[in-house]
mmCIF file of C-alpha atoms in Angstrom:
data_model
loop_
_atom_site.group_PDB
_atom_site.id
_atom_site.type_symbol
_atom_site.label_atom_id
_atom_site.label_comp_id
_atom_site.label_asym_id
_atom_site.label_seq_id
_atom_site.Cartn_x
_atom_site.Cartn_y
_atom_site.Cartn_z
ATOM 1 C CA MET A 1 49.029 100.621 146.142
ATOM 2 C CA THR A 2 48.358 99.987 142.461
ATOM 3 C CA ILE A 3 44.987 98.589 141.423
ATOM 4 C CA ILE A 4 45.393 96.989 138.017
ATOM 5 C CA GLU A 5 41.964 95.436 137.593
ATOM 6 C CA GLN A 6 38.643 95.736 139.312
ATOM 7 C CA HIS A 7 35.324 94.030 138.803
ATOM 8 C CA ALA A 8 32.112 95.055 140.448
ATOM 9 C CA PRO A 9 28.817 93.142 140.314
ATOM 10 C CA ALA A 10 25.917 94.799 138.481
ATOM 11 C CA ALA A 11 24.242 95.785 141.746
ATOM 12 C CA TYR A 12 27.449 97.337 143.041
ATOM 13 C CA THR A 13 27.434 101.078 143.457
ATOM 14 C CA ALA A 14 30.663 102.965 143.346
ATOM 15 C CA ARG A 15 30.235 104.019 146.931
ATOM 16 C CA ASP A 16 33.115 105.074 149.049
ATOM 17 C CA GLU A 17 35.872 102.615 148.167
ATOM 18 C CA ALA A 18 37.785 103.537 151.286
ATOM 19 C CA SER A 19 34.947 102.349 153.526
ATOM 20 C CA ARG A 20 34.823 98.924 151.881
ATOM 21 C CA THR A 21 36.762 96.103 153.542
ATOM 22 C CA TRP A 22 38.934 94.212 151.054
ATOM 23 C CA THR A 23 40.264 90.795 151.984
ATOM 24 C CA PRO A 24 43.328 89.415 150.195
ATOM 25 C CA VAL A 25 42.536 85.977 148.776
ATOM 26 C CA CYS A 26 45.503 84.881 146.668
ATOM 27 C CA ALA A 27 48.056 86.049 144.133
ATOM 28 C CA TYR A 28 46.560 86.855 140.732
ATOM 29 C CA THR A 29 49.054 84.477 139.129
ATOM 30 C CA ASP A 30 47.766 81.638 141.346
ATOM 31 C CA LEU A 31 44.426 81.750 139.514
ATOM 32 C CA VAL A 32 44.336 79.517 136.445
ATOM 33 C CA PRO A 33 41.954 80.897 133.807
ATOM 34 C CA GLU A 34 38.495 79.304 134.057
ATOM 35 C CA LEU A 35 39.330 77.288 137.179
ATOM 36 C CA GLY A 36 37.882 78.363 140.494
ATOM 37 C CA VAL A 37 39.273 78.541 143.985
ATOM 38 C CA ALA A 38 37.371 78.660 147.251
ATOM 39 C CA ALA A 39 38.073 81.248 149.916
ATOM 40 C CA LEU A 40 36.585 82.164 153.255
ATOM 41 C CA VAL A 41 36.047 85.930 153.367
ATOM 42 C CA ALA A 42 34.564 87.413 156.536
ATOM 43 C CA GLY A 43 32.794 84.122 157.248
ATOM 44 C CA GLU A 44 31.379 83.807 153.700
ATOM 45 C CA GLN A 45 32.418 80.970 151.384
ATOM 46 C CA VAL A 46 33.355 82.582 148.087
ATOM 47 C CA ALA A 47 34.276 81.045 144.728
ATOM 48 C CA VAL A 48 36.836 83.125 142.814
ATOM 49 C CA PHE A 49 37.419 82.797 139.067
ATOM 50 C CA ARG A 50 39.786 84.338 136.546
ATOM 51 C CA ALA A 51 38.344 84.510 133.046
ATOM 52 C CA PHE A 52 40.477 84.046 129.940
ATOM 53 C CA ASP A 53 40.273 87.813 129.319
ATOM 54 C CA GLY A 54 41.901 88.408 132.711
ATOM 55 C CA ARG A 55 38.862 89.633 134.640
ATOM 56 C CA VAL A 56 38.402 88.274 138.154
ATOM 57 C CA PHE A 57 34.969 87.382 139.555
ATOM 58 C CA ALA A 58 33.715 86.258 142.944
ATOM 59 C CA VAL A 59 30.402 84.527 143.599
ATOM 60 C CA GLY A 60 28.942 82.585 146.499
ATOM 61 C CA ASN A 61 30.370 79.089 146.773
ATOM 62 C CA ARG A 62 27.058 77.478 147.738
ATOM 63 C CA ASP A 63 25.094 75.800 144.916
ATOM 64 C CA PRO A 64 21.488 76.993 145.424
ATOM 65 C CA TYR A 65 20.122 73.793 143.881
ATOM 66 C CA SER A 66 22.008 71.165 145.898
ATOM 67 C CA GLY A 67 22.974 73.255 148.928
ATOM 68 C CA ALA A 68 26.560 72.007 148.621
ATOM 69 C CA CYS A 69 29.480 74.434 148.707
ATOM 70 C CA VAL A 70 30.927 73.382 145.356
ATOM 71 C CA MET A 71 30.719 76.344 142.955
ATOM 72 C CA SER A 72 34.502 76.796 143.018
ATOM 73 C CA ARG A 73 34.725 73.329 141.449
ATOM 74 C CA GLY A 74 32.222 74.202 138.721
ATOM 75 C CA ILE A 75 32.854 74.230 135.013
ATOM 76 C CA ALA A 76 33.690 77.782 133.878
ATOM 77 C CA GLY A 77 33.404 79.113 130.360
ATOM 78 C CA THR A 78 31.491 81.631 128.267
ATOM 79 C CA ARG A 79 28.090 81.692 126.575
ATOM 80 C CA GLY A 80 28.407 84.309 123.891
ATOM 81 C CA ASP A 81 30.206 87.064 125.787
ATOM 82 C CA GLU A 82 28.856 86.023 129.195
ATOM 83 C CA PRO A 83 31.376 84.359 131.526
ATOM 84 C CA PHE A 84 29.674 81.671 133.581
ATOM 85 C CA VAL A 85 30.201 78.806 135.974
ATOM 86 C CA ALA A 86 28.101 75.647 135.847
ATOM 87 C CA THR A 87 27.390 73.726 139.020
ATOM 88 C CA PRO A 88 29.413 70.526 139.136
ATOM 89 C CA MET A 89 26.392 68.586 140.394
ATOM 90 C CA HIS A 90 23.448 69.534 138.142
ATOM 91 C CA LYS A 91 25.150 71.748 135.508
ATOM 92 C CA GLN A 92 22.984 74.887 135.855
ATOM 93 C CA ALA A 93 25.013 77.803 134.475
ATOM 94 C CA PHE A 94 25.348 81.051 136.461
ATOM 95 C CA SER A 95 26.648 84.351 135.104
ATOM 96 C CA LEU A 96 29.860 85.374 136.823
ATOM 97 C CA VAL A 97 28.895 89.019 136.175
ATOM 98 C CA THR A 98 25.374 89.075 137.646
ATOM 99 C CA GLY A 99 25.138 85.748 139.482
ATOM 100 C CA ILE A 100 21.834 85.020 137.727
ATOM 101 C CA CYS A 101 21.239 81.450 136.565
ATOM 102 C CA LEU A 102 21.279 81.453 132.756
ATOM 103 C CA ASP A 103 18.981 78.413 132.704
ATOM 104 C CA ASP A 104 16.583 79.596 135.447
ATOM 105 C CA PRO A 105 16.617 83.415 135.838
ATOM 106 C CA GLY A 106 14.697 83.166 139.107
ATOM 107 C CA THR A 107 17.743 81.746 140.875
ATOM 108 C CA ALA A 108 21.006 83.568 141.524
ATOM 109 C CA LEU A 109 24.298 83.360 143.337
ATOM 110 C CA PRO A 110 25.520 86.318 145.373
ATOM 111 C CA THR A 111 28.262 88.263 143.579
ATOM 112 C CA TYR A 112 31.048 90.201 145.227
ATOM 113 C CA PRO A 113 33.313 92.993 144.008
ATOM 114 C CA THR A 114 36.910 92.046 143.305
ATOM 115 C CA ARG A 115 40.089 93.925 142.584
ATOM 116 C CA VAL A 116 43.733 93.131 141.983
ATOM 117 C CA THR A 117 46.089 95.228 144.046
ATOM 118 C CA ASP A 118 49.829 94.874 143.565
ATOM 119 C CA GLY A 119 49.282 91.363 142.165
ATOM 120 C CA THR A 120 46.966 90.229 144.962
ATOM 121 C CA VAL A 121 43.313 89.355 144.360
ATOM 122 C CA GLU A 122 41.052 91.011 146.904
ATOM 123 C CA VAL A 123 37.343 90.407 147.552
ATOM 124 C CA SER A 124 34.828 92.453 149.495
ATOM 125 C CA VAL A 125 31.707 90.765 150.874
ATOM 126 C CA GLU A 126 30.086 93.873 152.368
#
């Protein structure tokens, strides 16, 4: 197993990697930079994004403002160096790194650790 890239949310602690459950989501090459895909991981709807710099992020797919599961269809980009996704319904921008809303810091999306193993994107929702 070769892990070529790994992203962990800010709150992630480098606890025992072996105890974490990783779910394969798709091939890394299936992700188009700055376009999201939705996946169901252990019963959680997750929106997965590949940034232009190659990093892979996973956030909750549910828009906290509308309640709709649409974040994977959001508009992705960067503000300064911060990769973000904007809700397709009301355009609030959320950091893909922290999940915090850049326009309303009191609101956040859950973030999940990701990794790319042998060309496959994996997400853990534990």
